[in-house]
Coordinates of C-alpha atoms and ligand atoms in Angstrom, one line a residue:
X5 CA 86.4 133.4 116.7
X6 CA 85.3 130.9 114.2
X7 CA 81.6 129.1 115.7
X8 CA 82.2 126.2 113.4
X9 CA 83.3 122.8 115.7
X10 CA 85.2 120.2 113.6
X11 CA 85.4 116.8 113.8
X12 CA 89.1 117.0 113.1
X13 CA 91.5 119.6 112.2
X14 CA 94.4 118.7 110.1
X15 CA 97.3 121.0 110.7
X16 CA 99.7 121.3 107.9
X17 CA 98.6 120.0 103.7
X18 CA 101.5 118.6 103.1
X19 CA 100.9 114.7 101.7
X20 CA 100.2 113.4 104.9
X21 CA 97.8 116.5 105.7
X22 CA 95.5 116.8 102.3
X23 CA 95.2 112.9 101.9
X24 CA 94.5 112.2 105.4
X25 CA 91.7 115.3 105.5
X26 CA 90.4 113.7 101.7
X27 CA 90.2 110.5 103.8
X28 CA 88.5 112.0 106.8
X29 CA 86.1 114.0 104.9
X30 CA 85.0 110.4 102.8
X31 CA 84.0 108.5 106.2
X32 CA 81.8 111.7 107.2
X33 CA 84.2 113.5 108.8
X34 CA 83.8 117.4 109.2
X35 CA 87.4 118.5 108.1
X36 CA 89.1 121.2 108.2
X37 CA 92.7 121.8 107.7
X38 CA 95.2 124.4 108.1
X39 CA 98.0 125.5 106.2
X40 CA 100.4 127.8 106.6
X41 CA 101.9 128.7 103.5
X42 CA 100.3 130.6 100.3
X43 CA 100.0 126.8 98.9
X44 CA 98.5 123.7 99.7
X45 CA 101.0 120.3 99.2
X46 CA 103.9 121.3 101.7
X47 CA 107.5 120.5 101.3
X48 CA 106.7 117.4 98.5
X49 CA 104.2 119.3 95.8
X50 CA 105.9 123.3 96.4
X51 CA 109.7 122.0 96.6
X52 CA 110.4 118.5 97.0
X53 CA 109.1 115.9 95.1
X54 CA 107.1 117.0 92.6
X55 CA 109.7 120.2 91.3
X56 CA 112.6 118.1 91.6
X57 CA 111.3 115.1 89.3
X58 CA 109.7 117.8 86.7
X59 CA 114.0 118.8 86.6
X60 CA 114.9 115.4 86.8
X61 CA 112.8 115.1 83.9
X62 CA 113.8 117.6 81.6
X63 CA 117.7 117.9 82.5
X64 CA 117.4 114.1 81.3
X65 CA 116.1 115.3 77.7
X66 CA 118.8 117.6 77.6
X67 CA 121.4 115.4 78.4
X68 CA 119.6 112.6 75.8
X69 CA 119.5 115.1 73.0
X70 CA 123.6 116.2 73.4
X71 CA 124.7 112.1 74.3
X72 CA 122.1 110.0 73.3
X73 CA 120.3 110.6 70.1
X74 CA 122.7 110.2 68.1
X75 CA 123.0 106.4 69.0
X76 CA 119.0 106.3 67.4
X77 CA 120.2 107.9 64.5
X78 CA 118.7 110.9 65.8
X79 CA 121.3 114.2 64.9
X80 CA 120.6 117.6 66.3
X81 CA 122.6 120.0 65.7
X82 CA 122.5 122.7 68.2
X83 CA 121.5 121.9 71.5
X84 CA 120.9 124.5 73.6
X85 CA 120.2 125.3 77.1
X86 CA 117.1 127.7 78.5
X87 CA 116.9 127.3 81.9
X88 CA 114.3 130.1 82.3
X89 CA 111.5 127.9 80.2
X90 CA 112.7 124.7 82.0
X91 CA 112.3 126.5 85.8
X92 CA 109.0 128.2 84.3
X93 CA 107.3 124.4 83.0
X94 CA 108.7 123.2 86.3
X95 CA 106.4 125.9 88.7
X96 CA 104.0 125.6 85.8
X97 CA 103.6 122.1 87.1
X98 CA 103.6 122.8 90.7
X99 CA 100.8 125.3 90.4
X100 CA 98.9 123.2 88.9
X101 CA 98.8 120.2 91.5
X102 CA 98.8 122.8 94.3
X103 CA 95.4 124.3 92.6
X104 CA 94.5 120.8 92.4
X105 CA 94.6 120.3 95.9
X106 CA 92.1 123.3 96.3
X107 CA 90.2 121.8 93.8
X108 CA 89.9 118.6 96.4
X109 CA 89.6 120.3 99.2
X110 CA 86.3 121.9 98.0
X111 CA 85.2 119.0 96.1
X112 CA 85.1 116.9 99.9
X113 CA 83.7 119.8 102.2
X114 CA 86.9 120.2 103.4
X115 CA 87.2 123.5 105.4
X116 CA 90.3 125.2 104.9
X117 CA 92.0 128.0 107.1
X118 CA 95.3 130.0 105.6
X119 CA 97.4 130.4 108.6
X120 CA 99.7 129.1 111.1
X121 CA 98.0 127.0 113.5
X122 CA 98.9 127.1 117.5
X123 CA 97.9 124.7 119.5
X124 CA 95.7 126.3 122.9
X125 CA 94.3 123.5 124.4
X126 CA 93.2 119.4 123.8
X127 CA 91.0 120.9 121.4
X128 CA 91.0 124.5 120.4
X129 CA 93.8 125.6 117.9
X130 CA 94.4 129.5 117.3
X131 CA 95.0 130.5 113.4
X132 CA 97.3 133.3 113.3
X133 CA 96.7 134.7 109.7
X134 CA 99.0 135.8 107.2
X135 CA 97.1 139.4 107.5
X136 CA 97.8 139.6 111.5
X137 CA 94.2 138.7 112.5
X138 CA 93.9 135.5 114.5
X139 CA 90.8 133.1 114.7
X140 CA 90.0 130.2 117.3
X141 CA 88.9 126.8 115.9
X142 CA 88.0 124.2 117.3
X143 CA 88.0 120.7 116.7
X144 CA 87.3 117.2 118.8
X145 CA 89.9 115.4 117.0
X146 CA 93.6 117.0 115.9
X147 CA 96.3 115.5 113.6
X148 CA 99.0 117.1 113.2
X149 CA 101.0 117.0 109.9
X150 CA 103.5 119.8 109.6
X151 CA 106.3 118.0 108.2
X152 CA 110.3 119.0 108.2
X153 CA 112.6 121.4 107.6
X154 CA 115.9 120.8 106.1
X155 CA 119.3 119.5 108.6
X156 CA 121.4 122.3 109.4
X157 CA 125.2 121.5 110.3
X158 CA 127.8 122.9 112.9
X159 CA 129.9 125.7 111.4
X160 CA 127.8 125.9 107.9
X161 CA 125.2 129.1 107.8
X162 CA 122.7 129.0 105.0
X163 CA 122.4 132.1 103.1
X164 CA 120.1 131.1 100.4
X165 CA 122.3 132.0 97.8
X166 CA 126.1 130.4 97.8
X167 CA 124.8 128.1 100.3
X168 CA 122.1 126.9 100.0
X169 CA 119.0 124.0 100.6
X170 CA 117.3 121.8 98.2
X171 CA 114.4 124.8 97.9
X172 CA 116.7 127.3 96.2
X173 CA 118.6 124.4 94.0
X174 CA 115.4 124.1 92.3
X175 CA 115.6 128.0 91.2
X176 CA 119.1 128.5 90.5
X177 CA 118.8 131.2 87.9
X178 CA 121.8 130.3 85.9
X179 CA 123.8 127.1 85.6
X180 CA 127.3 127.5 88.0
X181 CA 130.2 126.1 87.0
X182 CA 131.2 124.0 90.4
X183 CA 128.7 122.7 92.8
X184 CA 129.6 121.2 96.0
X185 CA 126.8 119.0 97.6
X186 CA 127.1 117.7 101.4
X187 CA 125.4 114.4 101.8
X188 CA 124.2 111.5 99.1
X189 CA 121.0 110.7 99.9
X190 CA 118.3 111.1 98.0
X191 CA 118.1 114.9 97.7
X192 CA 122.2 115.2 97.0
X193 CA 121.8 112.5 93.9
X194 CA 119.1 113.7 92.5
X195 CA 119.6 117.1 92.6
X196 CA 123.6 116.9 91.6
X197 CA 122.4 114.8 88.9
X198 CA 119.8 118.1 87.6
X199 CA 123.2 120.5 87.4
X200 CA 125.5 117.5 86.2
X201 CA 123.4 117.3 83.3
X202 CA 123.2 120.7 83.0
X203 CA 126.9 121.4 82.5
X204 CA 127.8 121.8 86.3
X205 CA 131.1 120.1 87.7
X206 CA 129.5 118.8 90.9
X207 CA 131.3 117.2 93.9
X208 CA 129.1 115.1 96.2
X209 CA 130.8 114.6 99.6
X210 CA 129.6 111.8 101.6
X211 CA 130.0 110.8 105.1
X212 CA 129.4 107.3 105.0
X213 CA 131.4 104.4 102.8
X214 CA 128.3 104.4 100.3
X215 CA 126.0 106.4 98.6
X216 CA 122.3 105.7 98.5
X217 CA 121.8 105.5 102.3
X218 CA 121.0 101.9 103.4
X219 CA 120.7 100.6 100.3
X220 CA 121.9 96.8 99.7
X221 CA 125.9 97.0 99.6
X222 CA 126.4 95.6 96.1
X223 CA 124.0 97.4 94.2
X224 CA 125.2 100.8 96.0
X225 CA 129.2 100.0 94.8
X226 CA 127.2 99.3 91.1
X227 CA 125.4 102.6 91.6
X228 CA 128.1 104.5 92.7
X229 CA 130.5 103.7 89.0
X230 CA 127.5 104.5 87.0
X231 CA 127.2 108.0 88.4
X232 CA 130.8 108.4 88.0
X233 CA 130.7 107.3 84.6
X234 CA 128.0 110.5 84.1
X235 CA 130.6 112.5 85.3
X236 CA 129.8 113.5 89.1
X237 CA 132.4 113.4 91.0
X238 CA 132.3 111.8 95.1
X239 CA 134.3 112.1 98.2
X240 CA 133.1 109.1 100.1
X241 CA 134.2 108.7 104.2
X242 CA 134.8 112.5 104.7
X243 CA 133.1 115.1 106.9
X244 CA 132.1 118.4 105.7
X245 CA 133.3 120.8 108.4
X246 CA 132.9 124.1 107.9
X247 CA 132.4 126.6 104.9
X248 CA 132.6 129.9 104.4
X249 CA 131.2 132.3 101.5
X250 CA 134.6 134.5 100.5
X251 CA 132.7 136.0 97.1
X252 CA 132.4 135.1 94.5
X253 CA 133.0 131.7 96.2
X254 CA 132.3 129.3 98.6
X255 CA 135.2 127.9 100.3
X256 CA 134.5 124.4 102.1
X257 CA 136.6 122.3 103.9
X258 CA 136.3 118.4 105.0
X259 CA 138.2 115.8 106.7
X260 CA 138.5 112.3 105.7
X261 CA 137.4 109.7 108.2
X262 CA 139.9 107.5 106.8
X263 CA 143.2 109.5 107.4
X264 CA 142.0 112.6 109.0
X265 CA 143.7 114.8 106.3
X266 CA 141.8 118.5 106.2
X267 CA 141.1 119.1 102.6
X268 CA 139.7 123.0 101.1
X269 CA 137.6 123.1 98.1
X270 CA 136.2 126.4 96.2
X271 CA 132.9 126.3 94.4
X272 CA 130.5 128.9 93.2
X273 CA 127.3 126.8 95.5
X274 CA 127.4 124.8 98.1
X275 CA 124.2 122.8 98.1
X276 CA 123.6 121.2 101.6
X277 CA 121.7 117.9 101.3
X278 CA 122.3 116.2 104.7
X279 CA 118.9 114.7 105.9
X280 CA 115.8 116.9 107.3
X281 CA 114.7 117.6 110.6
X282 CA 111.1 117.7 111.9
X283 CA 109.2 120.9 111.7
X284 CA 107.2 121.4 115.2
X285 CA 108.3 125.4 115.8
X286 CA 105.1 127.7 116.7
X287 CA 102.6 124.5 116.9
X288 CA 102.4 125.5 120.8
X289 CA 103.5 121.7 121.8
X290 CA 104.7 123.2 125.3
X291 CA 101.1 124.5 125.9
X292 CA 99.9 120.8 126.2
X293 CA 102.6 118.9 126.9
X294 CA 103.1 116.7 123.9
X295 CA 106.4 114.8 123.9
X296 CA 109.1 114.3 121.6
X297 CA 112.1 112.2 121.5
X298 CA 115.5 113.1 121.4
X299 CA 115.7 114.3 117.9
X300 CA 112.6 116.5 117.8
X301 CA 110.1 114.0 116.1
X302 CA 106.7 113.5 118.3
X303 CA 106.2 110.2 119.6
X304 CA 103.4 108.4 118.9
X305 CA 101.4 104.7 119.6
X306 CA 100.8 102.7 117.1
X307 CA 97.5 104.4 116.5
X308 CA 99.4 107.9 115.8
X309 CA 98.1 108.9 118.8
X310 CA 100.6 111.8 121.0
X311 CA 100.2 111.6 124.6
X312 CA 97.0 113.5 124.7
X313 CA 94.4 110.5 123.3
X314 CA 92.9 113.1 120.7
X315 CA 96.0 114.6 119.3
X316 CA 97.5 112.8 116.6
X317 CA 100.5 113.2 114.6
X318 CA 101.9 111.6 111.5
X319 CA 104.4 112.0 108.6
X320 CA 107.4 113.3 108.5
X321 CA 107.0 115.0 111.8
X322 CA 107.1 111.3 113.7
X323 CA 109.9 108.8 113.5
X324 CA 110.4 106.6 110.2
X325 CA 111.1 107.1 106.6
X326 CA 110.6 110.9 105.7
X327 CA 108.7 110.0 102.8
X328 CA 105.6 111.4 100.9
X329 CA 104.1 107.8 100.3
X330 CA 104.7 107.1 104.2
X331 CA 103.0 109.9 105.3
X332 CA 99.9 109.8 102.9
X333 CA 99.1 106.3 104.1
X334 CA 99.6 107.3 107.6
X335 CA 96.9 109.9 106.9
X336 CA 94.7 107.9 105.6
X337 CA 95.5 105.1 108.8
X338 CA 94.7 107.9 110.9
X339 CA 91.2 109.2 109.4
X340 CA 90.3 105.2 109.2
X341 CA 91.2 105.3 113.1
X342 CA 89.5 108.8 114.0
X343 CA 86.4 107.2 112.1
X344 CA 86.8 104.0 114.1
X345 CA 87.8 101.8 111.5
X346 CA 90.9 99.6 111.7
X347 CA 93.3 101.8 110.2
X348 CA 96.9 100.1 109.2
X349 CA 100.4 100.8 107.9
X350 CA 102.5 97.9 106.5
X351 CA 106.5 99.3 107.6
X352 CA 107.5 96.2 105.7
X353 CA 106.6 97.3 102.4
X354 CA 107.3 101.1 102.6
X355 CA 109.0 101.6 98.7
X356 CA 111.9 104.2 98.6
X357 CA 113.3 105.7 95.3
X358 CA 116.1 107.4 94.5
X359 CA 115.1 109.4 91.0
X360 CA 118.4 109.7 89.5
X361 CA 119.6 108.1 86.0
X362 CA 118.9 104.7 86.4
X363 CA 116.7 104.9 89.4
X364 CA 117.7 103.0 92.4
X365 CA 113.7 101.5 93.9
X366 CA 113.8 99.2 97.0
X367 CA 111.6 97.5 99.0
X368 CA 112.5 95.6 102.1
X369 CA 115.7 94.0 103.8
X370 CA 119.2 94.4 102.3
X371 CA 121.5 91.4 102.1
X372 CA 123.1 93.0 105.1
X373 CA 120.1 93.3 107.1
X374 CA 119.0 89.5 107.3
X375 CA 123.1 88.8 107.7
X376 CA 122.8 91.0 110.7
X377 CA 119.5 89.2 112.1
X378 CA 121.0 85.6 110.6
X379 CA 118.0 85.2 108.3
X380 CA 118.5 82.5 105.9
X381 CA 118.3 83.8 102.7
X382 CA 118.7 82.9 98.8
X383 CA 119.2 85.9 96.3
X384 CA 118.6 86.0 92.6
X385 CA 120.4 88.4 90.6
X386 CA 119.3 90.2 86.9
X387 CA 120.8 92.5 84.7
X388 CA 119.1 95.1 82.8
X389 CA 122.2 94.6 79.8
X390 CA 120.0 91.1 79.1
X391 CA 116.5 92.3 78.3
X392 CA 115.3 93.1 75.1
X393 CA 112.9 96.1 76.0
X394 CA 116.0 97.9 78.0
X395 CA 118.4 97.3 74.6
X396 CA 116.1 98.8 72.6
X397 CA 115.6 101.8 74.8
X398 CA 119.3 102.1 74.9
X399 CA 118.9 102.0 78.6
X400 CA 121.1 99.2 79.6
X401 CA 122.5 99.9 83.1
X402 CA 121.5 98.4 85.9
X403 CA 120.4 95.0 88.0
X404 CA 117.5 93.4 89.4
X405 CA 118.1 91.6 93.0
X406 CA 115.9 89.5 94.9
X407 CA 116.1 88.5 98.4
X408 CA 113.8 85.4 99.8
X409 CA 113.4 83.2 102.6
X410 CA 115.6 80.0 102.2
X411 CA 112.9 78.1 104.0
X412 CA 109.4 79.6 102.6
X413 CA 110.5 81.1 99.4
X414 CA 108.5 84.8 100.8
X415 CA 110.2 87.7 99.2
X416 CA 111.9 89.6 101.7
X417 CA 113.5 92.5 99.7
X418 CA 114.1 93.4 95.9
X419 CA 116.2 96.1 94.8
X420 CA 116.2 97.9 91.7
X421 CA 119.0 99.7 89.6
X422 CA 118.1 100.3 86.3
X423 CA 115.5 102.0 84.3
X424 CA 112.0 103.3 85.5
X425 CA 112.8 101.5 88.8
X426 CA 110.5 103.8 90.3
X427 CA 107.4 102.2 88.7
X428 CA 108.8 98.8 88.6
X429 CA 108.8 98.7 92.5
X430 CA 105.3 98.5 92.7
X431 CA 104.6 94.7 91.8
X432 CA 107.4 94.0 94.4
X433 CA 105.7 96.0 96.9
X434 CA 102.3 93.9 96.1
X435 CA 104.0 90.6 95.9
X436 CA 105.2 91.4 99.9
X437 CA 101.8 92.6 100.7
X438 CA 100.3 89.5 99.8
X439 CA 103.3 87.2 101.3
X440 CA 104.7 86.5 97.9
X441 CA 107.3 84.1 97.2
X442 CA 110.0 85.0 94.3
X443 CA 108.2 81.6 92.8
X444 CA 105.0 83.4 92.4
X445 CA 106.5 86.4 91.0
X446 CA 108.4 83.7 88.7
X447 CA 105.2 82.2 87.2
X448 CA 103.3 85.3 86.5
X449 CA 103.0 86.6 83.2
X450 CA 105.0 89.6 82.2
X451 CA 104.5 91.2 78.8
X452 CA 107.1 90.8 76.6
X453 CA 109.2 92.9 75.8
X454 CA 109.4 94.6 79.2
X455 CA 111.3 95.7 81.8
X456 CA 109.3 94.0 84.2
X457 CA 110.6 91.0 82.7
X458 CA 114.1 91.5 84.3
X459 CA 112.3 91.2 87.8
X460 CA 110.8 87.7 86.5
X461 CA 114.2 86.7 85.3
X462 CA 115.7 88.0 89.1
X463 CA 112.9 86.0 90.8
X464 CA 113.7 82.8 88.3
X465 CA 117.5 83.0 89.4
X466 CA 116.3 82.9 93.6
X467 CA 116.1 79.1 92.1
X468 CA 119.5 79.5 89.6
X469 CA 117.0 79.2 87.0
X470 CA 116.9 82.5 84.8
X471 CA 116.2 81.6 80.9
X472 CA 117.7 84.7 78.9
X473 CA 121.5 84.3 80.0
Ligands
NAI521 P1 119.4 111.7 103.6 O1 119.3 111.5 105.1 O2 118.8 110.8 102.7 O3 121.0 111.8 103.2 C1 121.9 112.7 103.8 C2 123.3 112.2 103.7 O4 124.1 113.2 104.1 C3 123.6 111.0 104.5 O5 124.0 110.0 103.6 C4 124.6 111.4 105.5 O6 125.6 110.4 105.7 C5 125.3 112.6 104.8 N1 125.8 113.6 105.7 C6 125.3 114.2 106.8 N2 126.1 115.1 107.3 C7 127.2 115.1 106.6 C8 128.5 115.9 106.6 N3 128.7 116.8 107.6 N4 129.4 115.6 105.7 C9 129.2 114.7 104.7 N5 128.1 114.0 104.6 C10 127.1 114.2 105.5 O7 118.9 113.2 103.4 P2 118.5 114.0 102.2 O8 119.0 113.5 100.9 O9 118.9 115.4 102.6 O10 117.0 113.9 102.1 C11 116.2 114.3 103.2 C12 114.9 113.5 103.4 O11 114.1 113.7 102.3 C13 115.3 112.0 103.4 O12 114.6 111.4 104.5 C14 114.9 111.5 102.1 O13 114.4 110.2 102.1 C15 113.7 112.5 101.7 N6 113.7 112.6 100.3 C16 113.2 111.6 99.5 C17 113.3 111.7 98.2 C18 112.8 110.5 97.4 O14 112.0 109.7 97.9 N7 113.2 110.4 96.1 C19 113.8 112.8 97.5 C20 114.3 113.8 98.3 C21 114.3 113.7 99.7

């Protein structure tokens, strides 16, 4: 039985978890937090975010030096392949920001148990270790940040090898020849994109009539022919219903929403990318009552608070975007809260990225959105084929789009296809979070010759008044 009390126990060090508890530990909080697996950073720093872009990232320089170089006056003449080095630099870089997390930990006093945490009572948490000891902490304040687990579908088992989840298509240990992923989303596109480039024929099959999720209609159609230009191939408006490893393949079969024709493909992996589920199994909920909704996420008031006034939960484990970003400034929301401060998450302004070649960034409504909630809008549109800094990094594809008010000019969503979208998001995101109009964004300097300067030209054509074409 540990004697130490705690002023709050984080459970789970995912980005949610570790931020909040940095937070926490910064306003005087005594922290601890704990984590279940060997690793601190859950799903995003062990096998999400962070080892997918470090593949994203070096699939792209293989697929630049065999297409692209050559357009620079760049020849090489053998390009090869070794996927051992590129899956070593890629856990390389995940052990590195996981020790860094250590590094943090001890840095802010942050107490930190290895062990899966059980929930006992409003404020005593048992630590089952990974040795079979147990110990008792306790705490007067709880979050709870364990995160999710990915969707599994009817009639589709996962056996970690021919089919399998995002976590073992980041270690495949050699490069198959056909790929079938079920969903584009995020993790489908960008991790279809990693064996595309690779030398993979993959097959994305998507239930809905886009890819991309909600994205804005227009710039999904526009994403959509660019990926296909790559070379991955899409089945859009058909079901994935069942599949079946008959070694050495995996034999899956779909149905088209539009017809309802059954339709059997073979592939050596089938990579199931279709949306994750909240991760609540062993955290003793049932012991205190704590509810969830429907779908398994644990509700919350706006103060993150569960139904017992000291247990709080945030992250991927409550509803909204299941993204990194969301949940580390929910943690920090919920430290500032604990600490009784006036802790706050803008929903408006929540940035979501798709990390594929271009990258698709957006931020706010859709064109369809304010249609739907007959918001008067005006729209400026740029392309990336127009600006000088793109041209000269051969990096052409891709649009701007703005969406503002008709009335007051405020921004109200901007979408970006194109190159580096992922870091050009950002001064849309702080243009909303200071009520921006597209004319401020129009009148404020942007180096030239940058990319940014396609969002100024975007936010110059909300008034039909962009200079460069
Ligand atoms: P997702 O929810 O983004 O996409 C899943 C897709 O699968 C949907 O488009 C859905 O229509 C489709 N689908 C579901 N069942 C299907 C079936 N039986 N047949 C055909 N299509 C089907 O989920 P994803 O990509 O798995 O990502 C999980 C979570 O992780 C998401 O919340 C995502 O935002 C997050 N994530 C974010 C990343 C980023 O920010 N870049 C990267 C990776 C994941």
């Amino acid at each position: 039985m540990s004697n130490q009390e705690f002023d709050v126990v984080v459970i789970g060090s995912g980005p949610g978890g570790y931020i909040g508890a940095i937070r926490m530990a910064q306003l005087g909080l005594k922290t601890a937090v704990i984590e279940k697996d060997a690793t601190f950073g859950g799903t995003c720093l062990n096998v999400g975010c962070i080892p997918s872009k470090a593949l994203l990232e070096s699939s792209e320089y293989y697929s630049a030096a065999k297409h692209d170089l050559q357009q620079h006056g760049v020849e090489v003449s053998e390009v090869k392949l070794n996927l051992k080095t590129m899956l070593s630099r890629k856990d390389k870089i995940v052990s590195d920001l996981t020790g860094g997390i250590k590094y943090l930990f001890d840095k802010n006093k942050i107490t930190s148990f290895q062990g899966t945490g059980k929930l006992k009572s409003a404020n005593k948490i048992e630590v089952h270790k990974n040795d079979g000891s147990t110990e008792v902490v306790s705490a007067k304040n709880i979050v709870l940040a364990t995160g999710s687990i990915p969707n599994t579908l009817p009639g589709i088992k996962y056996d970690g090898k021919k089919i399998i989840t995002s976590t073992e298509a980041l270690n495949l240990d050699k490069v198959p020849k056909k790929m079938i992923v079920i969903g584009a989303g995020a993790i489908g596109l960008e991790m279809g994109s990693v064996w595309a480039r690779l030398g993979t024929e993959v097959t994305i099959i998507e239930y809905s009539k886009q890819i991309g999720g909600p994205t804005d209609s227009g710039i999904a159609k526009r994403f959509l022919q660019i990926l296909k230009k790559q070379g991955l191939n899409f089945v859009l408006e058909a079901k994935v219903s069942s599949a079946v490893v008959e070694e050495p393949m995996v034999k899956i079969s779909y149905e088209s929403l539009k017809d309802g024709k059954s339709t059997e493909l073979h592939a050596d992996v089938l990579l199931v990318a279709a949306g994750r589920i909240p991760f609540s199994d062993g955290l003793g909920l049932e012991n205190l009552g704590i509810e969830k909704n429907q779908r398994g996420f644990v509700v919350v008031d706006s103060h993150y608070r569960t139904n017992h006034p000291h247990i709080y939960a945030i992250g991927d484990l409550t509803p909204g975007p299941m993204l990194a970003h969301k949940a580390e400034e929910e943690g920090v929301a919920v430290a500032e809260i604990i600490a009784g401060q006036y802790g706050h998450v803008n929903y408006e302004t929540v940035p979501s990225v798709i990390y594929t070649w271009p990258e698709l960034a957006s931020v706010g409504a859709t064109e369809e959105q304010l249609k739907e909630k007959s918001i008067e809008f005006n729209s400026g549109s740029f392309p990336f084929t127009a600006n000088g800094r793109a041209k000269a990094m051969g990096m052409t594809d891709g649009i701007v789009k703005i969406l503002a008010d008709k009335t007051t000019d405020r921004i109200l969503g901007v979408h970006i296809l194109g190159p580096r979208a992922s870091d050009l998001i950002s001064e849309a995101v702080v243009a909303m979070e200071f009520g921006g109009s597209s004319e401020d964004l129009a009148r404020s300097f942007h180096a030239h010759p940058t990319l940014s300067e396609v969002l100024r030209e975007a936010a110059l054509n909300v008034d039909k008044r962009a200079r460069q074409m």
